[in-house]
mmCIF file of C-alpha atoms in Angstrom:
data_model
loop_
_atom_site.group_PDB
_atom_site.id
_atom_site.type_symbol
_atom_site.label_atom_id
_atom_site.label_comp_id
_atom_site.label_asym_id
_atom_site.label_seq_id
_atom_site.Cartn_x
_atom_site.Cartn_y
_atom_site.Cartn_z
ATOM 1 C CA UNK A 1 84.111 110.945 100.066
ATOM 2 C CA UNK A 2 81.583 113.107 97.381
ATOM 3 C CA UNK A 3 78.106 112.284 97.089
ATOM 4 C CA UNK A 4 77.906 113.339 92.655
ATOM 5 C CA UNK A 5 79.756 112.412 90.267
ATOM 6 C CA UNK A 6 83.179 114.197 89.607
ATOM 7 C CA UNK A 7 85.647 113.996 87.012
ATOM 8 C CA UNK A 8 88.782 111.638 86.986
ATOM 9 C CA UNK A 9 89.949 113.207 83.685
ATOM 10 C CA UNK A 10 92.920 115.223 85.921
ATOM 11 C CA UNK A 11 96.043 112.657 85.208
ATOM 12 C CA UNK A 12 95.309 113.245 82.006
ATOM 13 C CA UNK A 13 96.068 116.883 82.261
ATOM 14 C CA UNK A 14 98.821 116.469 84.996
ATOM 15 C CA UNK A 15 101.158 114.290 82.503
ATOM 16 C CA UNK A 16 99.984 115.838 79.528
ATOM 17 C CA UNK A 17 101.489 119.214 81.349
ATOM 18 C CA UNK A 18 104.696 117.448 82.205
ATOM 19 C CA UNK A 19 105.168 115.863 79.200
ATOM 20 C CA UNK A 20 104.991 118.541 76.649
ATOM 21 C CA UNK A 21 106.598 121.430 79.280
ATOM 22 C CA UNK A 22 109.562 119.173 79.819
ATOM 23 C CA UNK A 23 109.939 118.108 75.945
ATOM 24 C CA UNK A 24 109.382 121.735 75.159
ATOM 25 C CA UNK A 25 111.939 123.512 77.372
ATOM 26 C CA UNK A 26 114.548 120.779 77.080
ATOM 27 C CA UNK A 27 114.231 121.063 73.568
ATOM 28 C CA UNK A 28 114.526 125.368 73.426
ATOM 29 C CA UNK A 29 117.830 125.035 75.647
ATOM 30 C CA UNK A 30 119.601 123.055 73.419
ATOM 31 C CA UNK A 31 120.160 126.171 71.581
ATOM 32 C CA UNK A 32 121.608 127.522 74.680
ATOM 33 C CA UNK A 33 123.687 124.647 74.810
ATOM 34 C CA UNK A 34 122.058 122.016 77.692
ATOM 35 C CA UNK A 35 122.025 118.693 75.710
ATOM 36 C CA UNK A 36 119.345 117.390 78.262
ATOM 37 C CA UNK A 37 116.843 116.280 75.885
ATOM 38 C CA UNK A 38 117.642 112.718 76.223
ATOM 39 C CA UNK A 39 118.293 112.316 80.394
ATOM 40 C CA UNK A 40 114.315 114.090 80.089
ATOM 41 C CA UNK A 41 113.480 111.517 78.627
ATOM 42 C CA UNK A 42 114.791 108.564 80.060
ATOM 43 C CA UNK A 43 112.659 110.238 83.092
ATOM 44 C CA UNK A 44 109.448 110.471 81.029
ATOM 45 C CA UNK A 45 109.357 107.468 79.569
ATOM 46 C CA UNK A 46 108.380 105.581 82.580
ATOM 47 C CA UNK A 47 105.602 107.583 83.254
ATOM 48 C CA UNK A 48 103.987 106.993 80.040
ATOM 49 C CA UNK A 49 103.668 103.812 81.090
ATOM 50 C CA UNK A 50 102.160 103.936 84.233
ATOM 51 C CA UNK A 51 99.876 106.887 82.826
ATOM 52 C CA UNK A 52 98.693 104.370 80.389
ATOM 53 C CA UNK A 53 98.234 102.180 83.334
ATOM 54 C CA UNK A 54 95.796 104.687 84.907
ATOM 55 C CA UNK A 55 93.718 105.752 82.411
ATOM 56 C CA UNK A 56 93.421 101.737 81.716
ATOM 57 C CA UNK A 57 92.276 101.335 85.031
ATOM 58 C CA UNK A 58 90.322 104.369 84.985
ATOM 59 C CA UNK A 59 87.964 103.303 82.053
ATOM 60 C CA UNK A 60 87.546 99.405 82.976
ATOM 61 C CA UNK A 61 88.764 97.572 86.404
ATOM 62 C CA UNK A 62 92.256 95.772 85.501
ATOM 63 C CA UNK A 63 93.481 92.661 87.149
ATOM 64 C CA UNK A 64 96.208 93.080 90.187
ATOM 65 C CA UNK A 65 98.239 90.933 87.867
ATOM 66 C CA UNK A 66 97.723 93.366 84.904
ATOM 67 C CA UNK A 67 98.405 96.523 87.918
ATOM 68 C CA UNK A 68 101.323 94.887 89.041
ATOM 69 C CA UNK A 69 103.228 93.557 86.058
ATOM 70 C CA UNK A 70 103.087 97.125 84.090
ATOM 71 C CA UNK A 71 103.842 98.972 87.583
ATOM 72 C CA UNK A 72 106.719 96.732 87.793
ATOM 73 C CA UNK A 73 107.595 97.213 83.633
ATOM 74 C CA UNK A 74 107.751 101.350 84.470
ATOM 75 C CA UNK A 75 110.376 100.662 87.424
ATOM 76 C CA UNK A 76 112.419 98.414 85.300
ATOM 77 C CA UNK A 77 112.145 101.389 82.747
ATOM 78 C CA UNK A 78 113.014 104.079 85.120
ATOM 79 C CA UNK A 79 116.229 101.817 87.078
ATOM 80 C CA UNK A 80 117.412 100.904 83.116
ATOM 81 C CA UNK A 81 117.443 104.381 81.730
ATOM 82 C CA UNK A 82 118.601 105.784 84.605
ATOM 83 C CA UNK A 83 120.973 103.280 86.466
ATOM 84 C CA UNK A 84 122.653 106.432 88.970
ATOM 85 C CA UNK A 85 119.571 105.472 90.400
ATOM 86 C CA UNK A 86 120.047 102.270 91.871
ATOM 87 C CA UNK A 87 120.808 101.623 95.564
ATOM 88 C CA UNK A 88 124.065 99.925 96.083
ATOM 89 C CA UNK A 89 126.024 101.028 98.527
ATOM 90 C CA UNK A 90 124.501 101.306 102.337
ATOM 91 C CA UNK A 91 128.049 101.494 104.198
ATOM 92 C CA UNK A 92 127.232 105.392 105.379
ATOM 93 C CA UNK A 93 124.828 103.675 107.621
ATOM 94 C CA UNK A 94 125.769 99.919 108.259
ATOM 95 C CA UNK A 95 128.720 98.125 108.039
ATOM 96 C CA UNK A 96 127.781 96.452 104.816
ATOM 97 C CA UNK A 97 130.226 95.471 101.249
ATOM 98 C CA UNK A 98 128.765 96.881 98.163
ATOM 99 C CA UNK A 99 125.518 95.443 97.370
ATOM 100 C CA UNK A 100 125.505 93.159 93.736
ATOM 101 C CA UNK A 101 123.970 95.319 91.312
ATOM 102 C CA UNK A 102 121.313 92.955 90.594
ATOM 103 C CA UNK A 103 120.349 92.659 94.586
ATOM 104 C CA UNK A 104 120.667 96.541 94.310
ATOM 105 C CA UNK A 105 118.807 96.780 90.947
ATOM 106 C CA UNK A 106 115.718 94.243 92.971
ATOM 107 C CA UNK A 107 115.521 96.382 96.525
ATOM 108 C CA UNK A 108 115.110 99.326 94.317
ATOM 109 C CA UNK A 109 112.351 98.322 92.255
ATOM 110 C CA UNK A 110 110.611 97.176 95.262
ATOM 111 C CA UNK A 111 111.023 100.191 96.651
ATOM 112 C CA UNK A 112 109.542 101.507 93.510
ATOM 113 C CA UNK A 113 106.843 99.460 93.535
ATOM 114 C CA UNK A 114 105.773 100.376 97.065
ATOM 115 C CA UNK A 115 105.797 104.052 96.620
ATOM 116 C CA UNK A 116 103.882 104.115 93.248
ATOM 117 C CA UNK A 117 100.935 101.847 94.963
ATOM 118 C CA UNK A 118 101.563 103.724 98.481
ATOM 119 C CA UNK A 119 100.925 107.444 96.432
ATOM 120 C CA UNK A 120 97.503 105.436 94.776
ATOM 121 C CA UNK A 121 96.743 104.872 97.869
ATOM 122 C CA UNK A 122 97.069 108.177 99.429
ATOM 123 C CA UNK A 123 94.835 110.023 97.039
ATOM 124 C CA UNK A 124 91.691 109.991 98.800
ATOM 125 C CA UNK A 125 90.988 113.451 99.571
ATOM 126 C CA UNK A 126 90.703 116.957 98.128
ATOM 127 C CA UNK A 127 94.478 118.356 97.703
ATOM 128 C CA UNK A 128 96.784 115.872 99.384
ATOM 129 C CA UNK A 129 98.559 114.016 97.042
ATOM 130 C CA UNK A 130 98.596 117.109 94.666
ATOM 131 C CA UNK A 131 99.653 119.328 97.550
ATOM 132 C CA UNK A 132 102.205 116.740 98.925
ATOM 133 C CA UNK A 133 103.690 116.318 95.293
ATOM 134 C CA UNK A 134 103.964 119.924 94.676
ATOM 135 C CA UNK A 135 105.775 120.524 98.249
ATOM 136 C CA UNK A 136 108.415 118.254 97.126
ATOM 137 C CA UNK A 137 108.844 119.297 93.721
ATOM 138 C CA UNK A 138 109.519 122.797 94.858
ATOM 139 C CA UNK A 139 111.746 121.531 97.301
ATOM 140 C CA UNK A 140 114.044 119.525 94.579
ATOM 141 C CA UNK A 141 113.480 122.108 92.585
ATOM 142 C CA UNK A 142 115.327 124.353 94.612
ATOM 143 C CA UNK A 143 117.840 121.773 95.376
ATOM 144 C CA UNK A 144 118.413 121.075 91.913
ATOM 145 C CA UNK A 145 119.331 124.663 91.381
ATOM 146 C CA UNK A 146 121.958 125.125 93.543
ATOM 147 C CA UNK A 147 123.215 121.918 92.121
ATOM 148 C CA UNK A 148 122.720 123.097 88.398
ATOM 149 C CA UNK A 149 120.882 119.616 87.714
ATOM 150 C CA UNK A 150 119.147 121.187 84.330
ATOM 151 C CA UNK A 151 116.942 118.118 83.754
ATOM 152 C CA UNK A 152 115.989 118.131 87.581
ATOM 153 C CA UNK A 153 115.044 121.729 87.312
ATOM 154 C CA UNK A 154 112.964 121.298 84.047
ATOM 155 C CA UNK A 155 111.329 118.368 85.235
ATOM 156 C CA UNK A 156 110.269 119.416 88.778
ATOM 157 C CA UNK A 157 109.367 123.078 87.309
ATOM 158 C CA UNK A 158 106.957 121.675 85.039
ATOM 159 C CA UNK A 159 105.480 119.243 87.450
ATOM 160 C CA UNK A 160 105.184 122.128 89.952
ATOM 161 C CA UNK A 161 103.388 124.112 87.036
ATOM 162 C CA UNK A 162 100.726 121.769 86.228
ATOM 163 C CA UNK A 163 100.050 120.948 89.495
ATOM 164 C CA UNK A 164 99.383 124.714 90.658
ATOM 165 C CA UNK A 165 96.368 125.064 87.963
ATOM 166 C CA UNK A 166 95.641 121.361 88.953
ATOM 167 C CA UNK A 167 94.777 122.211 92.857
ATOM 168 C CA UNK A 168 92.976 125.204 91.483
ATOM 169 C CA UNK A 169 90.109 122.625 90.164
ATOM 170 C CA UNK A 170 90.732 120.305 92.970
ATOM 171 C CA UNK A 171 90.251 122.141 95.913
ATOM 172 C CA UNK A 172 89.215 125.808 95.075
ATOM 173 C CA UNK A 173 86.780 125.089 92.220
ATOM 174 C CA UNK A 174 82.986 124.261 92.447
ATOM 175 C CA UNK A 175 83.275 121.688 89.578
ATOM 176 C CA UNK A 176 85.579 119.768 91.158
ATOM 177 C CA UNK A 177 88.523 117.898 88.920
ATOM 178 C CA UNK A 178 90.619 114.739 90.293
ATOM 179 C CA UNK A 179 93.405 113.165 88.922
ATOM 180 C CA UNK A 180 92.495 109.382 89.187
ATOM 181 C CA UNK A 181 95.245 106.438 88.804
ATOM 182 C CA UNK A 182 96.634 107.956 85.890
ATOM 183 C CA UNK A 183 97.586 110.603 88.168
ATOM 184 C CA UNK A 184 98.577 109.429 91.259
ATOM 185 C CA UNK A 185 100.453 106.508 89.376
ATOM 186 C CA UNK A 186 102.113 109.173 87.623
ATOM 187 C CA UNK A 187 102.755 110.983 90.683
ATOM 188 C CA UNK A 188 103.725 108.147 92.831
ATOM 189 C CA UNK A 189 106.667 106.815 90.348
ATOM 190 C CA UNK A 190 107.372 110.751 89.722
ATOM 191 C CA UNK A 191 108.222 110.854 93.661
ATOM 192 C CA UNK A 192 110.525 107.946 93.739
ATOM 193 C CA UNK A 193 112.420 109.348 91.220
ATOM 194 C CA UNK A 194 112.851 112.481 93.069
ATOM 195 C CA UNK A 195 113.883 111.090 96.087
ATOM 196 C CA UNK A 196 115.987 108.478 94.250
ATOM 197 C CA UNK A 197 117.576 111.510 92.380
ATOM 198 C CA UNK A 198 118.109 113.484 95.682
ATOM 199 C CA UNK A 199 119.990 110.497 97.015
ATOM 200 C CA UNK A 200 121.934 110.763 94.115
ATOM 201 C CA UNK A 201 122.936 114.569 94.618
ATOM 202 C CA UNK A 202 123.709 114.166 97.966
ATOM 203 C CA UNK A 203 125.946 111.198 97.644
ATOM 204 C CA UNK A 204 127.589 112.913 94.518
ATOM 205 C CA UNK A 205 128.150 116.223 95.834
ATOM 206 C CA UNK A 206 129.497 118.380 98.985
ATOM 207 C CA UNK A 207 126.430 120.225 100.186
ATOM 208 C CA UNK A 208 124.320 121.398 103.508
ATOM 209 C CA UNK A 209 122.067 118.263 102.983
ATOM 210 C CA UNK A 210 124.519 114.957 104.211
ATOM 211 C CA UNK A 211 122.333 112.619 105.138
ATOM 212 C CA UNK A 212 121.250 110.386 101.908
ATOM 213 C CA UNK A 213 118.827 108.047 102.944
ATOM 214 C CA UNK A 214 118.018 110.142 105.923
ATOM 215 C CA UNK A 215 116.647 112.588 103.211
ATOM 216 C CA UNK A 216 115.506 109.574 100.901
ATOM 217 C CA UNK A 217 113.233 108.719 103.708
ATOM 218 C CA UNK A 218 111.742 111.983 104.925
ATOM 219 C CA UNK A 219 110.600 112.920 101.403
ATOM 220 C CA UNK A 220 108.957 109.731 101.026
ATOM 221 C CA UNK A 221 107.193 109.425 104.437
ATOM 222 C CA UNK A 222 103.664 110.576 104.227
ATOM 223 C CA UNK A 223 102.426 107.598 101.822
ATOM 224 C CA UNK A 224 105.377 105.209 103.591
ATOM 225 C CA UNK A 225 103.745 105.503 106.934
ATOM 226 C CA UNK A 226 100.261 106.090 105.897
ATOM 227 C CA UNK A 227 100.310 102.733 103.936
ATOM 228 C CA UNK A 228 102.292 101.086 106.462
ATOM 229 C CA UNK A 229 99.896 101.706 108.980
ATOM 230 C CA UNK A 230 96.867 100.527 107.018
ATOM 231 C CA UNK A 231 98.839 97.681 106.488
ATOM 232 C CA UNK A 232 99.578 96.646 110.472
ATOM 233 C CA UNK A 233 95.464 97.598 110.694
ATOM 234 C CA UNK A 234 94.262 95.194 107.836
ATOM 235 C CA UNK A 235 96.344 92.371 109.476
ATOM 236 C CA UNK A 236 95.697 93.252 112.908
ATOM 237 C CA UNK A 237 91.661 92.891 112.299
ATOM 238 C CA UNK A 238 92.236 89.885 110.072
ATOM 239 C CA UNK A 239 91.250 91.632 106.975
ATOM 240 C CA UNK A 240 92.968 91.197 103.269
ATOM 241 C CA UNK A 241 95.524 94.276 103.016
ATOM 242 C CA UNK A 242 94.172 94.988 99.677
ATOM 243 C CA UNK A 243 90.941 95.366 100.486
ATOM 244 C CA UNK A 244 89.917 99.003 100.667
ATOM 245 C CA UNK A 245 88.712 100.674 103.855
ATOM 246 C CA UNK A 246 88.913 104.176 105.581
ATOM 247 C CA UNK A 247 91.252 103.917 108.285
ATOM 248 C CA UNK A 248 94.418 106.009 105.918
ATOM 249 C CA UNK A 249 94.991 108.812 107.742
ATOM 250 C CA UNK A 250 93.699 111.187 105.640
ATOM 251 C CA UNK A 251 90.351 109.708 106.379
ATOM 252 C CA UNK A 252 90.803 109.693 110.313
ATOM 253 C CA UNK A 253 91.735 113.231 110.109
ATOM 254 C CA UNK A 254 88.264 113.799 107.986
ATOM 255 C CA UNK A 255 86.328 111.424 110.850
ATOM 256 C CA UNK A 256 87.406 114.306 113.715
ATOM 257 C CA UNK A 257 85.863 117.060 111.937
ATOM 258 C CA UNK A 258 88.876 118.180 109.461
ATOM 259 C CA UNK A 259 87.381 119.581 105.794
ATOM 260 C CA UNK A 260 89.346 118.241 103.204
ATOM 261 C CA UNK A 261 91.603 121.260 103.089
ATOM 262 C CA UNK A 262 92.542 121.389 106.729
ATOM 263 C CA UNK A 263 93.366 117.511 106.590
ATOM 264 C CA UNK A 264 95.798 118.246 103.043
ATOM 265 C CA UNK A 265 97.127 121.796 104.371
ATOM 266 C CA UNK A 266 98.224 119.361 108.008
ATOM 267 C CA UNK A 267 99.917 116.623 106.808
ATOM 268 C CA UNK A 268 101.819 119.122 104.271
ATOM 269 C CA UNK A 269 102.492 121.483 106.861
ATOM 270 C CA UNK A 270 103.436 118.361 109.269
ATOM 271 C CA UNK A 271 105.768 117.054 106.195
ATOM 272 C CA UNK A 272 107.987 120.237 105.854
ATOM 273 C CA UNK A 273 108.331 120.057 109.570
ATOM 274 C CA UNK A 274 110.138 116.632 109.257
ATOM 275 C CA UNK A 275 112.139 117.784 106.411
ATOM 276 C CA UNK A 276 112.814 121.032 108.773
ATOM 277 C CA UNK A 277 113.928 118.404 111.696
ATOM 278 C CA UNK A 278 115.736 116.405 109.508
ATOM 279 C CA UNK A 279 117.950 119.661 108.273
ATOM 280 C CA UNK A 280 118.402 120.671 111.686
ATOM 281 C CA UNK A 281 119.117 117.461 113.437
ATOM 282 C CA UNK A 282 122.063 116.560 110.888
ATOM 283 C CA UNK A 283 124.310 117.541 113.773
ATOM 284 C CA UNK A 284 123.862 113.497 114.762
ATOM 285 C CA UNK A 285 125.935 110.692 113.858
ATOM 286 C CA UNK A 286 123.938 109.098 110.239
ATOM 287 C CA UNK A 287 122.700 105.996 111.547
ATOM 288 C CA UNK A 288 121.279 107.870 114.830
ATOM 289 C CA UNK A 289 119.760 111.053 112.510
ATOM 290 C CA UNK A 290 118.298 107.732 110.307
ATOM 291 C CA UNK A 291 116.059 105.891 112.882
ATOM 292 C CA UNK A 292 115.332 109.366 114.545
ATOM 293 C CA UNK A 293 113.727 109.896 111.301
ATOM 294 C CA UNK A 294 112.230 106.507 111.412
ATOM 295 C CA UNK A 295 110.648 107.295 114.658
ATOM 296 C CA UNK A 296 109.783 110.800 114.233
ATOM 297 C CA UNK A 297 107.727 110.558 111.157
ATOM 298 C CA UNK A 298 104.705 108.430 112.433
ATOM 299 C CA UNK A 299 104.915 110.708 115.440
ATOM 300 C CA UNK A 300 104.084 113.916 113.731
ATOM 301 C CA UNK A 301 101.875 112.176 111.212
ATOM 302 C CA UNK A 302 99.857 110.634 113.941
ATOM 303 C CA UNK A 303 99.818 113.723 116.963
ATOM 304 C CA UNK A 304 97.348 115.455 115.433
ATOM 305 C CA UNK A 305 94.326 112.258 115.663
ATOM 306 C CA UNK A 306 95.193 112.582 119.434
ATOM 307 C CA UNK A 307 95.330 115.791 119.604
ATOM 308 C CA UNK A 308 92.034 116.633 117.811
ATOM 309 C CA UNK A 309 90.384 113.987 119.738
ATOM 310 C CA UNK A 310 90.868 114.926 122.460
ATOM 311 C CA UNK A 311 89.953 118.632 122.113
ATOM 312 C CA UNK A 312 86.296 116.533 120.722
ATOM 313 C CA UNK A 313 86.059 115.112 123.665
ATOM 314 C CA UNK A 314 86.600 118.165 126.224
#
């Protein structure tokens, strides 16, 4: 999408800045008594490993085999450490038994997988996946307040922090910055655990958010439908679904006229509107408010292409 060369040295910076910020402040408020060092860590951990990954793939072209084995090695990591994280029980919305915890453990880290590749894939433009990431940081951030979830708070603070001076370079700066895989890997398994870790508040305590996977969904949505969609158009034309192309939507949006900006600052803006919906719409029965949500998302994601074309061709 630029015709000179720009930096992919971001990621580096972006996990650097979460690293040390979260080490840092977990480690000053022991004195205050928050022994949160260690449930940090079992959240950083994984992301060294796919930030590896990145800057890997950044510096030489790795195998799929080589992407998908580590990928797979950082979910393990993530679902291991942090077990509270694992799907098992889907009765709030079907009339299921208790998953096995090694069916559970398997769904999740596919889940994993798909959102860390999904977020790669997403990060084709000026500000989105930055944008998108710092949206929902703020947002668990907040959540994770009213829940006193210290780690939560120190995690998504700092992630929120770096990202800030991050967009600065990306979007507002001449010499442009991006974060390459070792950022939107980063990023991508970063999500997942914040919308595995929301599922987890939600199911653990009483608050004005119910719905868990409604809510699990919705933060996830943007790079679920965006890849989903490639997906249905790689197989629909015949075509390999992982080899590149510019039908995300990102790059439709850019195709009608959109500047970078305008395309990230819409599908943001169009993302708190589902999470705005989904709030408001909680007055349904679970399963209903679920595949509403289901419905809704590739709606809003995908008004704007007709609206903009047709306003082009008027």
């Amino acid at each position: 999408m630029h015709q000179g060369f720009v930096s992919t040295l971001g990621g580096i910076g972006i996990f650097s800045g979460i690293f040390i910020t979260s080490s840092f402040v977990s480690g000053l408020l022991v004195n205050y008594g928050f022994y949160i060092v260690s449930r940090v860590y079992f959240a950083l951990f994984p992301l060294i490993i796919v930030f590896f990954l990145g800057v890997w793939d950044d510096l030489e072209d790795l195998k799929p085999s080589q992407k998908i084995l580590l990928q797979i090695l950082s979910g393990v990591c993530l679902l291991t450490l942090n077990p509270n994280l694992v799907i098992l029980d889907l009765s709030t919305l079907f009339p299921l038994p208790h998953i096995p915890y090694l069916i559970g453990f398997a769904l999740t880290l596919l889940l994993i997988f798909f959102i860390i590749n999904a977020v790669n894939l997403l990060d084709g433009i000026d500000g989105l996946v930055g944008g998108h990431l710092l949206l929902s940081s703020v947002f668990i951030l907040s959540v994770a307040l009213i829940n006193s979830n210290t780690e939560l708070v120190v995690l998504t603070a700092s992630c929120a922090g770096v990202l800030l001076i991050y967009l600065k370079y990306n979007v507002f700066n001449k010499r442009k910055l991006f974060m390459g895989d070792s950022g939107s890997l980063v990023l991508g398994l970063f999500l997942i655990f914040l919308g595995l870790s929301l599922r987890e508040i939600i199911q653990e305590n009483d608050m004005e958010l119910k719905y868990q996977f409604s809510w699990l969904f919705v933060l996830l949505a943007l790079p679920i439908v965006d890849t989903l969609r490639v997906i249905y158009i790689r197989l629909k034309n015949k075509k390999s679904i992982i080899r590149p192309d510019k039908n995300h939507l990102h790059h439709r949006y850019v195709a009608l006229g959109l500047t970078h900006f305008q395309t990230s600052f819409i599908l943001n803006v169009l993302t708190l509107v589902l999470w705005i919906l989904c709030f408001y719409l909680e007055f349904l029965p679970e399963l209903i408010h679920f595949l509403l949500m289901l419905l809704m998302a590739p709606f809003l994601y995908l008004l704007p292409l007709f609206v903009f074309k047709k306003d082009m061709e008027t």
